[in-house]
């Protein structure tokens, strides 16, 4: 340990790493000499602040807020190895919240090497308690749990964390434990009615916030984060997605050289932007494969081909494998089985096509940051799997491609910005997400040609009416579901016995949670009317008014 951190005598160290070197920069230099710089190594002037995750549901939101302040951010688990941290050359750390209690045996704490960097640390909620506990303060169960709105009052001591902010402001709290004794050399910087120490700080840029600045219920939260990043970590805020595009193109060129790349297009935003970036970098060395699985919406295949072939001038292999997919799905009603069969069939078709192309060394994939985080979250912190969301599944080991994943560190809204920054058509970039297994998981029960026709016709009406009402972009998703319920109706003088269509429209930031959209009654009436009149076989329409959780967005 270094001299200065020895000064904080009560620092309880959770790892036994015996680092001799005084600053992390020296260690980073040494490490860089020992091993090749990873492909995603940062450019020299990229300002990075790392979110250290203690199991909070808000870690991703914190990273997003940091990036909105034009400082690059990644999330690492609390026990991330030193080499990983050093390779990112951070300018500061944010300790996330978490469900634990720091005084319980085995509670996650920060490794000593983070403190030994002497870089600023912002602890949020549990993260603040980690700071207090490890640096010699005391955390205990509060007299009552504090959840929801509170008014924060600044203390008498001024701190850059509150620069240009009002003396009192609303904040969002969610905690049971609280700081009952400050660590040595810390001062209290703010309080609420229930938390006498709601904010604390020391002169080395260690700050603790008992509330959550990252959620929208803390209206000045983003200013507080910006103060930490700009005034305490000294970041100028020079990270933009424009820089990102230029950096990625350079990196792809270096990685691929003269090699060839394939990319599976799905018609969705992620694979489209991936393909566009790779194409911008290496042109005709890229071949895209577009598999029509027979589960697409009306005109979707034609539109996708048009955009990529005519507008963006890419090499595209189009394969109509509808019969193969529908054959596999015959008689299958279980949602997870549908996903598995579609995934397997996709791999089989893709493998066959790739083999025809001869020697190809690289596979470009539109993996996004939330997928990466999910797959690297420690077992103990991972949430239960509700649905398998992987379209392409794991590729078989016999396919030995090197992966290119240029969007690996981006969030969905950032991917859209990248697409727009590259001049891609809005129609493609601002599309609502569409699941990989397509209409198969919007048909409850067995998938048949007849049901696909019914759902395509209903879906077309929903999409058109939503677009006409200029609500398409405001909604996260809006679509129709063909249920397996039939009910009695009357048309003219005849009794009908037809399908029930459900409408689903939700607002969401990231699909983790979603609220049902309060669509105007007139719009709902128009959609229902048109579906019943224009779609043969349907005589009833209902609107789904459940939110996620406890429901999910898709019905299967
Ligand atoms: P749920 O239904 O879990 O959906 O609330 C959340 C988001 O994920 C999409 N989704 C999928 N996407 N393959 C995909 O590529 C899937 O199997 C799948 N299942 C759901 C869904 O459309 C929503 O945006």
Coordinates of C-alpha atoms and ligand atoms in Angstrom, one line a residue:
X1 CA 0.0 0.0 0.0
X2 CA 1.1 3.6 -0.5
X3 CA 1.9 6.0 2.3
X4 CA -1.1 8.1 1.9
X5 CA -3.6 5.3 2.0
X6 CA -1.9 3.9 5.0
X7 CA -2.7 7.2 6.6
X8 CA -6.4 6.1 6.6
X9 CA -5.6 3.5 9.1
X10 CA -9.0 1.9 9.2
X11 CA -9.1 1.1 5.5
X12 CA -10.2 -2.5 5.4
X13 CA -8.7 -4.2 2.4
X14 CA -10.7 -6.9 0.7
X15 CA -8.0 -8.3 -1.6
X16 CA -4.5 -9.2 -0.6
X17 CA -2.9 -7.6 -3.7
X18 CA 0.5 -6.3 -2.6
X19 CA 1.0 -3.4 -5.0
X20 CA 4.3 -1.6 -4.5
X21 CA 3.9 1.1 -7.1
X22 CA 2.7 4.5 -6.1
X23 CA 0.3 5.6 -8.9
X24 CA -1.9 3.7 -11.1
X25 CA -0.4 5.3 -14.1
X26 CA 2.9 3.7 -13.5
X27 CA 1.2 0.4 -13.0
X28 CA -0.7 0.9 -16.2
X29 CA 2.5 1.6 -18.1
X30 CA 4.1 -1.6 -16.7
X31 CA 1.0 -3.7 -17.5
X32 CA 0.9 -2.3 -21.0
X33 CA 4.5 -3.4 -21.5
X34 CA 3.6 -6.9 -20.4
X35 CA 0.7 -7.6 -22.6
X36 CA -0.7 -6.4 -25.9
X37 CA -3.2 -3.5 -25.6
X38 CA -6.6 -5.0 -26.1
X39 CA -8.5 -4.1 -29.3
X40 CA -10.9 -1.8 -27.4
X41 CA -8.1 0.1 -25.6
X42 CA -9.0 3.8 -25.3
X43 CA -7.6 6.5 -27.5
X44 CA -5.1 8.6 -25.6
X45 CA -7.3 11.5 -24.9
X46 CA -10.5 9.7 -24.0
X47 CA -11.8 10.8 -20.6
X48 CA -13.2 7.8 -18.8
X49 CA -15.0 7.5 -15.4
X50 CA -15.8 3.9 -14.3
X51 CA -18.9 2.8 -12.6
X52 CA -18.1 0.1 -10.0
X53 CA -21.1 -2.1 -9.7
X54 CA -22.2 -3.4 -6.4
X55 CA -25.4 -5.0 -7.8
X56 CA -27.5 -1.9 -8.4
X57 CA -30.4 -2.0 -10.8
X58 CA -29.3 1.6 -11.8
X59 CA -25.7 1.0 -12.8
X60 CA -26.5 1.2 -16.5
X61 CA -28.4 4.4 -15.9
X62 CA -25.4 5.9 -14.1
X63 CA -23.1 5.0 -17.0
X64 CA -25.6 6.6 -19.4
X65 CA -25.8 9.8 -17.4
X66 CA -22.1 10.0 -17.4
X67 CA -21.9 9.7 -21.1
X68 CA -24.6 12.3 -21.5
X69 CA -22.1 14.6 -19.8
X70 CA -19.7 13.7 -22.6
X71 CA -17.4 11.6 -20.5
X72 CA -17.0 8.0 -21.5
X73 CA -18.1 5.4 -19.0
X74 CA -18.1 1.7 -18.5
X75 CA -19.4 -0.6 -15.8
X76 CA -17.1 -3.0 -14.0
X77 CA -18.1 -5.4 -11.3
X78 CA -16.8 -4.5 -7.8
X79 CA -14.2 -7.3 -8.0
X80 CA -12.8 -6.4 -11.4
X81 CA -9.1 -7.2 -11.7
X82 CA -6.7 -4.3 -11.5
X83 CA -5.4 -4.9 -15.1
X84 CA -8.9 -4.3 -16.5
X85 CA -9.3 -1.0 -14.5
X86 CA -5.8 0.2 -15.5
X87 CA -6.3 -0.6 -19.2
X88 CA -9.2 1.9 -19.3
X89 CA -7.1 4.7 -17.7
X90 CA -10.0 6.2 -15.6
X91 CA -10.1 9.7 -14.3
X92 CA -12.4 8.7 -11.4
X93 CA -14.9 6.1 -10.1
X94 CA -18.5 6.0 -9.2
X95 CA -19.5 3.3 -6.7
X96 CA -23.1 2.2 -7.5
X97 CA -25.9 1.4 -5.1
X98 CA -26.5 -2.2 -4.2
X99 CA -28.9 -4.4 -2.3
X100 CA -26.5 -5.4 0.5
X101 CA -25.5 -4.0 3.9
X102 CA -21.8 -3.2 4.2
X103 CA -21.6 -4.5 7.8
X104 CA -22.9 -8.0 6.8
X105 CA -20.3 -10.7 6.5
X106 CA -19.3 -11.2 2.8
X107 CA -20.9 -7.9 1.7
X108 CA -19.2 -6.6 -1.5
X109 CA -16.6 -3.9 -0.8
X110 CA -14.1 -2.1 -3.0
X111 CA -10.6 -3.5 -3.6
X112 CA -7.7 -1.5 -2.1
X113 CA -6.2 -0.8 -5.6
X114 CA -9.1 1.5 -6.4
X115 CA -8.4 3.7 -3.3
X116 CA -4.7 3.5 -4.1
X117 CA -5.2 5.3 -7.4
X118 CA -5.9 8.5 -5.4
X119 CA -8.5 9.3 -8.1
X120 CA -11.8 10.9 -7.1
X121 CA -14.6 8.5 -6.0
X122 CA -18.4 9.3 -5.9
X123 CA -20.3 6.8 -3.8
X124 CA -24.0 6.6 -4.4
X125 CA -26.3 5.1 -1.7
X126 CA -24.7 1.7 -0.9
X127 CA -21.6 3.1 -2.6
X128 CA -21.5 5.9 -0.1
X129 CA -21.8 3.3 2.7
X130 CA -18.9 1.4 1.2
X131 CA -16.8 4.5 1.4
X132 CA -17.8 5.2 4.9
X133 CA -17.3 1.7 6.1
X134 CA -13.9 1.1 4.5
X135 CA -12.5 4.5 5.4
X136 CA -13.3 4.3 9.1
X137 CA -16.8 5.6 9.5
X138 CA -19.8 3.7 10.8
X139 CA -22.9 2.5 9.0
X140 CA -26.0 1.1 10.7
X141 CA -29.6 0.4 10.1
X142 CA -31.6 3.6 10.2
X143 CA -34.5 4.1 12.5
X144 CA -36.7 3.9 9.4
X145 CA -36.4 3.0 5.8
X146 CA -36.3 6.1 3.5
X147 CA -38.0 5.5 0.1
X148 CA -39.1 8.2 -2.3
X149 CA -38.9 12.0 -2.4
X150 CA -36.9 13.9 0.2
X151 CA -35.6 17.5 0.4
X152 CA -31.9 17.8 0.6
X153 CA -30.4 20.8 2.4
X154 CA -26.8 21.7 1.8
X155 CA -24.6 22.0 4.9
X156 CA -22.4 25.0 5.8
X157 CA -19.3 23.7 4.2
X158 CA -19.1 24.5 0.5
X159 CA -18.2 21.8 -2.0
X160 CA -17.7 21.7 -5.8
X161 CA -20.3 18.9 -5.9
X162 CA -23.0 21.5 -5.4
X163 CA -21.5 24.3 -7.5
X164 CA -24.2 26.5 -9.0
X165 CA -27.0 24.5 -7.3
X166 CA -29.7 25.7 -4.9
X167 CA -29.3 25.4 -1.1
X168 CA -32.2 23.0 -1.0
X169 CA -33.5 20.6 -3.7
X170 CA -35.7 17.5 -4.1
X171 CA -33.9 14.2 -4.3
X172 CA -34.8 10.5 -4.5
X173 CA -34.0 8.2 -1.7
X174 CA -34.1 4.4 -1.4
X175 CA -32.2 3.0 1.6
X176 CA -32.5 1.3 5.0
X177 CA -28.9 1.7 6.2
X178 CA -27.4 5.1 6.9
X179 CA -24.1 6.7 7.9
X180 CA -24.1 7.3 11.7
X181 CA -20.4 8.3 12.0
X182 CA -18.3 10.1 9.4
X183 CA -14.9 8.6 8.5
X184 CA -11.9 10.7 9.7
X185 CA -11.3 13.8 7.6
X186 CA -14.7 13.8 6.0
X187 CA -17.3 16.5 6.5
X188 CA -21.0 16.4 6.2
X189 CA -22.2 18.4 3.2
X190 CA -25.9 17.9 3.3
X191 CA -28.9 16.4 5.2
X192 CA -32.5 15.5 4.9
X193 CA -35.2 15.1 7.5
X194 CA -34.4 11.4 8.0
X195 CA -30.7 11.3 7.1
X196 CA -28.5 13.6 9.2
X197 CA -25.5 12.7 6.9
X198 CA -27.0 12.6 3.4
X199 CA -23.9 13.9 1.7
X200 CA -20.3 13.7 2.8
X201 CA -16.9 14.5 1.3
X202 CA -13.2 14.9 1.9
X203 CA -10.5 17.1 0.4
X204 CA -9.3 14.2 -1.9
X205 CA -12.4 14.2 -4.0
X206 CA -14.2 11.4 -2.2
X207 CA -17.9 12.2 -2.1
X208 CA -20.8 10.2 -0.8
X209 CA -24.5 10.7 -1.7
X210 CA -27.2 8.9 0.1
X211 CA -29.7 9.7 -2.6
X212 CA -29.8 8.7 -6.3
X213 CA -28.6 11.5 -8.6
X214 CA -29.0 9.2 -11.7
X215 CA -32.8 8.8 -11.6
X216 CA -35.1 11.4 -13.1
X217 CA -36.9 11.9 -9.8
X218 CA -33.8 13.8 -8.7
X219 CA -34.2 16.9 -10.9
X220 CA -30.7 18.3 -10.3
X221 CA -29.1 14.8 -10.3
X222 CA -27.4 15.3 -13.7
X223 CA -25.9 18.7 -12.6
X224 CA -24.5 16.9 -9.5
X225 CA -23.0 14.2 -11.7
X226 CA -21.6 16.9 -14.1
X227 CA -20.0 18.7 -11.1
X228 CA -18.3 15.5 -10.1
X229 CA -17.1 14.7 -13.6
X230 CA -16.0 18.2 -14.6
X231 CA -15.0 19.9 -11.4
X232 CA -13.8 17.1 -9.3
X233 CA -12.4 14.6 -11.8
X234 CA -11.3 17.4 -14.1
X235 CA -12.8 16.0 -17.2
X236 CA -13.3 18.6 -20.0
X237 CA -16.2 16.6 -21.5
X238 CA -14.8 15.8 -24.9
X239 CA -16.3 12.4 -25.6
X240 CA -18.9 12.4 -28.4
X241 CA -20.4 9.8 -30.7
X242 CA -18.8 11.6 -33.6
X243 CA -15.4 10.7 -32.1
X244 CA -16.7 7.2 -31.6
X245 CA -17.6 6.7 -35.3
X246 CA -14.1 7.9 -36.4
X247 CA -12.4 5.7 -33.7
X248 CA -14.4 2.6 -34.6
X249 CA -13.8 2.9 -38.3
X250 CA -10.0 3.2 -37.7
X251 CA -10.1 0.2 -35.3
X252 CA -12.1 -2.0 -37.8
X253 CA -9.6 -1.2 -40.5
X254 CA -6.7 -2.1 -38.3
X255 CA -8.3 -5.3 -37.1
X256 CA -9.5 -6.6 -40.5
X257 CA -6.6 -5.5 -42.8
X258 CA -7.2 -7.2 -46.1
X259 CA -9.6 -9.8 -44.6
X260 CA -13.2 -10.5 -45.4
X261 CA -16.2 -9.9 -43.0
X262 CA -19.7 -11.3 -43.0
X263 CA -22.6 -9.8 -41.1
X264 CA -26.2 -11.1 -40.6
X265 CA -28.7 -8.4 -41.2
X266 CA -32.0 -8.7 -39.3
X267 CA -33.7 -5.5 -40.5
X268 CA -33.3 -4.1 -37.0
X269 CA -31.3 -1.0 -36.0
X270 CA -28.4 -2.8 -34.3
X271 CA -27.3 -5.0 -37.2
X272 CA -28.0 -2.2 -39.6
X273 CA -25.7 0.3 -37.8
X274 CA -23.0 -2.4 -37.4
X275 CA -23.1 -3.2 -41.1
X276 CA -23.0 0.5 -42.0
X277 CA -19.9 1.1 -39.7
X278 CA -18.1 -1.9 -41.1
X279 CA -19.0 -1.0 -44.6
X280 CA -17.7 2.5 -44.1
X281 CA -14.4 1.0 -42.8
X282 CA -13.7 -1.7 -45.4
X283 CA -16.3 -1.3 -48.2
X284 CA -16.7 -4.4 -50.4
X285 CA -14.7 -6.7 -48.1
X286 CA -18.0 -6.9 -46.2
X287 CA -20.8 -9.3 -47.3
X288 CA -24.2 -9.1 -45.5
X289 CA -26.5 -12.1 -45.2
X290 CA -30.2 -11.4 -44.9
X291 CA -32.3 -14.5 -44.0
X292 CA -36.0 -14.3 -44.5
X293 CA -37.4 -16.6 -41.8
X294 CA -41.0 -16.2 -43.0
X295 CA -41.7 -14.5 -39.6
X296 CA -41.2 -10.9 -40.8
X297 CA -43.8 -8.1 -41.1
X298 CA -45.5 -7.1 -44.4
X299 CA -43.0 -5.8 -46.9
X300 CA -40.1 -6.0 -44.4
X301 CA -37.7 -8.1 -46.5
X302 CA -38.2 -5.9 -49.6
X303 CA -37.7 -2.7 -47.6
X304 CA -34.5 -4.0 -45.9
X305 CA -33.0 -5.1 -49.2
X306 CA -33.8 -1.8 -50.8
X307 CA -32.2 0.2 -48.1
X308 CA -29.0 -1.7 -48.0
X309 CA -28.5 -2.6 -51.6
X310 CA -29.8 0.5 -53.4
X311 CA -29.2 3.3 -50.8
X312 CA -26.1 2.0 -49.0
X313 CA -24.7 -0.1 -51.9
X314 CA -23.7 -3.0 -49.9
X315 CA -23.1 -6.6 -51.0
X316 CA -26.1 -8.6 -49.8
X317 CA -27.0 -12.3 -50.0
X318 CA -30.7 -12.7 -49.7
X319 CA -32.0 -16.1 -48.7
X320 CA -35.7 -16.9 -48.5
X321 CA -35.7 -19.8 -46.0
X322 CA -39.4 -19.3 -44.9
X323 CA -40.4 -22.9 -45.7
X324 CA -37.6 -24.3 -43.6
X325 CA -38.5 -22.1 -40.6
X326 CA -42.2 -22.7 -40.8
X327 CA -41.6 -26.4 -41.2
X328 CA -39.6 -26.6 -38.0
X329 CA -42.3 -24.6 -36.1
X330 CA -45.2 -26.9 -37.2
X331 CA -47.1 -28.1 -34.1
X332 CA -44.9 -26.2 -31.7
X333 CA -46.7 -24.1 -29.0
X334 CA -44.1 -23.5 -26.3
X335 CA -42.6 -20.0 -26.5
X336 CA -39.1 -21.0 -25.5
X337 CA -39.1 -24.0 -27.8
X338 CA -40.1 -21.6 -30.7
X339 CA -37.1 -19.4 -29.8
X340 CA -34.8 -22.4 -29.7
X341 CA -35.9 -23.8 -33.0
X342 CA -35.7 -20.5 -34.7
X343 CA -32.2 -19.9 -33.3
X344 CA -31.0 -23.3 -34.4
X345 CA -32.5 -23.0 -37.9
X346 CA -30.9 -19.6 -38.3
X347 CA -27.5 -20.9 -37.5
X348 CA -27.9 -23.8 -39.9
X349 CA -29.0 -21.5 -42.8
X350 CA -26.3 -19.0 -41.9
X351 CA -23.6 -21.7 -41.8
X352 CA -24.6 -23.0 -45.2
X353 CA -24.4 -19.5 -46.8
X354 CA -21.2 -18.6 -45.1
X355 CA -19.6 -21.8 -46.4
X356 CA -20.5 -20.8 -50.0
X357 CA -18.5 -17.5 -49.6
X358 CA -15.2 -19.3 -49.3
X359 CA -12.6 -18.0 -46.8
X360 CA -14.0 -15.4 -44.4
X361 CA -12.1 -14.5 -41.2
X362 CA -14.5 -12.2 -39.4
X363 CA -18.1 -12.0 -38.3
X364 CA -19.6 -8.6 -37.4
X365 CA -22.4 -8.6 -34.8
X366 CA -24.6 -5.9 -33.3
X367 CA -24.0 -6.8 -29.7
X368 CA -24.9 -3.9 -27.4
X369 CA -23.6 -2.9 -24.0
X370 CA -26.6 -4.2 -22.0
X371 CA -25.9 -7.7 -23.4
X372 CA -22.3 -7.5 -22.6
X373 CA -23.0 -6.4 -19.0
X374 CA -25.6 -9.1 -18.6
X375 CA -23.1 -11.8 -19.6
X376 CA -20.3 -10.5 -17.4
X377 CA -22.3 -9.9 -14.3
X378 CA -21.2 -12.2 -11.5
X379 CA -23.5 -15.2 -10.9
X380 CA -24.5 -13.9 -7.5
X381 CA -25.7 -10.6 -8.9
X382 CA -27.4 -11.8 -12.1
X383 CA -31.1 -11.7 -12.2
X384 CA -33.3 -14.7 -13.1
X385 CA -33.8 -15.3 -16.8
X386 CA -37.4 -14.7 -17.8
X387 CA -36.9 -15.2 -21.6
X388 CA -34.0 -16.0 -23.8
X389 CA -33.4 -13.0 -26.0
X390 CA -30.6 -14.2 -28.2
X391 CA -31.4 -14.2 -31.8
X392 CA -28.3 -15.7 -33.2
X393 CA -27.7 -18.0 -30.2
X394 CA -24.1 -19.2 -29.7
X395 CA -22.4 -19.9 -33.0
X396 CA -21.1 -23.5 -33.3
X397 CA -17.5 -24.0 -32.4
X398 CA -16.8 -25.3 -35.9
X399 CA -17.3 -21.7 -37.1
X400 CA -14.0 -20.1 -36.3
X401 CA -14.6 -16.4 -37.0
X402 CA -13.0 -13.5 -35.2
X403 CA -15.8 -11.3 -33.8
X404 CA -16.2 -7.7 -34.7
X405 CA -18.6 -5.9 -32.3
X406 CA -18.3 -2.2 -32.9
X407 CA -21.4 -1.4 -30.8
X408 CA -20.2 -3.4 -27.8
X409 CA -20.0 -0.4 -25.5
X410 CA -23.0 1.5 -26.7
X411 CA -26.6 1.9 -25.4
X412 CA -29.5 1.6 -27.8
X413 CA -30.1 5.4 -28.0
X414 CA -26.4 5.9 -28.7
X415 CA -26.6 3.4 -31.5
X416 CA -29.4 5.4 -33.1
X417 CA -27.3 8.6 -32.8
X418 CA -24.4 6.8 -34.5
X419 CA -26.6 5.7 -37.3
X420 CA -27.9 9.2 -37.8
X421 CA -24.4 10.7 -37.6
X422 CA -23.4 8.4 -40.5
X423 CA -26.3 9.6 -42.6
X424 CA -28.4 6.5 -42.5
X425 CA -32.1 6.9 -43.4
X426 CA -34.2 7.9 -40.4
X427 CA -36.7 5.2 -41.4
X428 CA -34.1 2.6 -40.6
X429 CA -32.4 4.1 -37.6
X430 CA -35.5 5.3 -35.7
X431 CA -37.4 2.0 -36.0
X432 CA -39.1 0.5 -33.0
X433 CA -37.3 -2.7 -31.9
X434 CA -38.5 -6.0 -33.5
X435 CA -37.7 -9.3 -31.8
X436 CA -35.4 -11.8 -33.5
X437 CA -38.0 -14.6 -33.5
X438 CA -40.4 -12.1 -35.2
X439 CA -44.1 -12.7 -35.4
X440 CA -43.7 -16.3 -34.0
X441 CA -43.7 -14.9 -30.5
X442 CA -46.7 -12.7 -31.3
X443 CA -48.9 -15.6 -32.4
X444 CA -50.0 -17.4 -29.2
X445 CA -49.8 -21.2 -29.9
X446 CA -48.9 -22.8 -33.1
X447 CA -47.6 -20.7 -36.0
X448 CA -49.3 -21.3 -39.3
X449 CA -49.3 -19.5 -42.7
X450 CA -53.0 -18.6 -42.1
X451 CA -52.3 -17.0 -38.7
X452 CA -49.2 -15.2 -40.1
X453 CA -51.4 -13.6 -42.8
X454 CA -53.9 -12.5 -40.2
X455 CA -51.3 -11.0 -37.9
X456 CA -49.4 -9.3 -40.8
X457 CA -52.6 -7.6 -41.9
X458 CA -53.5 -6.4 -38.4
X459 CA -49.9 -5.3 -37.6
X460 CA -49.9 -3.2 -40.8
X461 CA -53.0 -1.4 -39.7
X462 CA -51.6 -0.7 -36.2
X463 CA -48.3 0.6 -37.7
X464 CA -50.0 2.8 -40.2
X465 CA -52.4 4.4 -37.8
X466 CA -49.7 4.9 -35.2
X467 CA -47.5 6.6 -37.7
X468 CA -50.4 8.7 -39.0
X469 CA -51.1 9.8 -35.5
X470 CA -47.4 10.8 -35.2
X471 CA -46.9 8.6 -32.2
X472 CA -44.5 6.0 -33.7
X473 CA -41.3 7.6 -32.4
X474 CA -42.7 8.4 -29.0
X475 CA -43.6 4.8 -28.4
X476 CA -40.9 2.1 -27.6
X477 CA -43.0 -0.5 -29.4
X478 CA -46.5 -0.7 -30.8
X479 CA -47.9 -3.9 -32.4
X480 CA -50.6 -6.5 -32.6
X481 CA -50.8 -10.0 -31.0
X482 CA -52.8 -12.8 -32.4
X483 CA -54.2 -14.7 -29.4
X484 CA -55.4 -18.3 -29.5
X485 CA -58.9 -17.2 -28.2
X486 CA -61.9 -17.2 -30.5
X487 CA -65.1 -15.5 -29.6
X488 CA -68.6 -14.9 -30.9
X489 CA -69.5 -11.8 -32.8
X490 CA -72.2 -10.5 -35.2
X491 CA -71.6 -9.1 -38.6
X492 CA -74.7 -8.0 -40.6
X493 CA -77.1 -10.7 -39.9
X494 CA -74.6 -13.4 -39.4
X495 CA -73.0 -14.9 -36.3
X496 CA -69.2 -15.0 -36.5
X497 CA -66.7 -17.0 -34.5
X498 CA -63.4 -15.3 -35.0
X499 CA -59.9 -14.6 -33.5
X500 CA -59.2 -12.0 -30.8
X501 CA -56.4 -9.5 -31.6
X502 CA -54.7 -7.8 -28.7
X503 CA -53.0 -4.4 -29.2
X504 CA -49.9 -3.6 -27.3
X505 CA -48.2 -0.1 -27.1
X506 CA -45.6 0.8 -24.5
X507 CA -43.3 3.6 -23.5
X508 CA -39.9 2.6 -22.2
X509 CA -36.3 3.8 -21.9
X510 CA -34.6 0.5 -22.2
X511 CA -37.2 -2.3 -22.3
X512 CA -36.2 -3.3 -18.7
X513 CA -39.3 -1.6 -17.5
X514 CA -42.2 -0.4 -19.6
X515 CA -45.5 1.4 -19.1
X516 CA -48.6 0.9 -21.3
X517 CA -49.1 3.9 -23.5
X518 CA -52.2 6.1 -22.9
X519 CA -53.2 6.1 -26.5
X520 CA -56.1 8.4 -27.5
X521 CA -59.5 6.7 -27.5
X522 CA -60.1 7.9 -31.0
X523 CA -57.0 6.2 -32.3
X524 CA -57.8 3.0 -30.5
X525 CA -61.3 3.1 -31.9
X526 CA -60.0 3.6 -35.4
X527 CA -57.5 0.8 -35.2
X528 CA -60.0 -1.7 -33.7
X529 CA -62.6 -0.7 -36.4
X530 CA -60.2 -1.2 -39.2
X531 CA -58.9 -4.5 -38.0
X532 CA -62.4 -6.0 -37.5
X533 CA -63.5 -4.7 -40.9
X534 CA -60.4 -5.3 -43.0
X535 CA -58.8 -8.4 -41.5
X536 CA -60.7 -11.6 -42.4
X537 CA -61.1 -14.0 -39.5
X538 CA -60.9 -11.4 -36.6
X539 CA -64.0 -10.1 -34.9
X540 CA -62.7 -8.6 -31.6
X541 CA -59.9 -6.3 -30.5
X542 CA -58.7 -5.6 -26.9
X543 CA -56.0 -3.2 -25.6
X544 CA -53.4 -4.5 -23.2
X545 CA -53.1 -2.2 -20.2
X546 CA -50.4 -4.0 -18.2
X547 CA -47.0 -2.6 -17.5
X548 CA -43.6 -4.3 -17.2
X549 CA -43.1 -5.6 -14.5
X550 CA -45.2 -7.6 -13.7
X551 CA -46.0 -8.3 -17.4
X552 CA -43.5 -8.4 -20.2
X553 CA -43.6 -6.4 -23.4
X554 CA -44.1 -9.4 -25.7
X555 CA -46.8 -11.9 -24.9
X556 CA -44.5 -14.9 -25.3
Ligands
LIG1 P1 -40.0 -8.6 -23.0 O1 -41.1 -9.3 -23.7 O2 -39.0 -9.5 -22.3 O3 -39.1 -7.9 -24.1 O4 -40.4 -7.5 -22.1 C1 -38.2 -6.9 -23.9 C2 -37.6 -6.4 -25.3 O5 -37.0 -7.5 -25.9 C3 -37.6 -7.9 -27.1 N1 -37.6 -9.3 -27.2 C4 -36.8 -10.0 -28.0 N2 -35.8 -9.6 -28.8 N3 -35.3 -11.9 -29.3 C5 -35.1 -10.6 -29.5 O6 -34.3 -10.2 -30.3 C6 -36.3 -12.4 -28.4 O7 -36.4 -13.6 -28.3 C7 -37.0 -11.4 -27.7 N4 -38.0 -11.5 -26.8 C8 -38.4 -10.2 -26.5 C9 -39.0 -7.3 -27.1 O8 -39.5 -7.0 -28.4 C10 -38.7 -6.0 -26.2 O9 -38.2 -5.0 -27.0

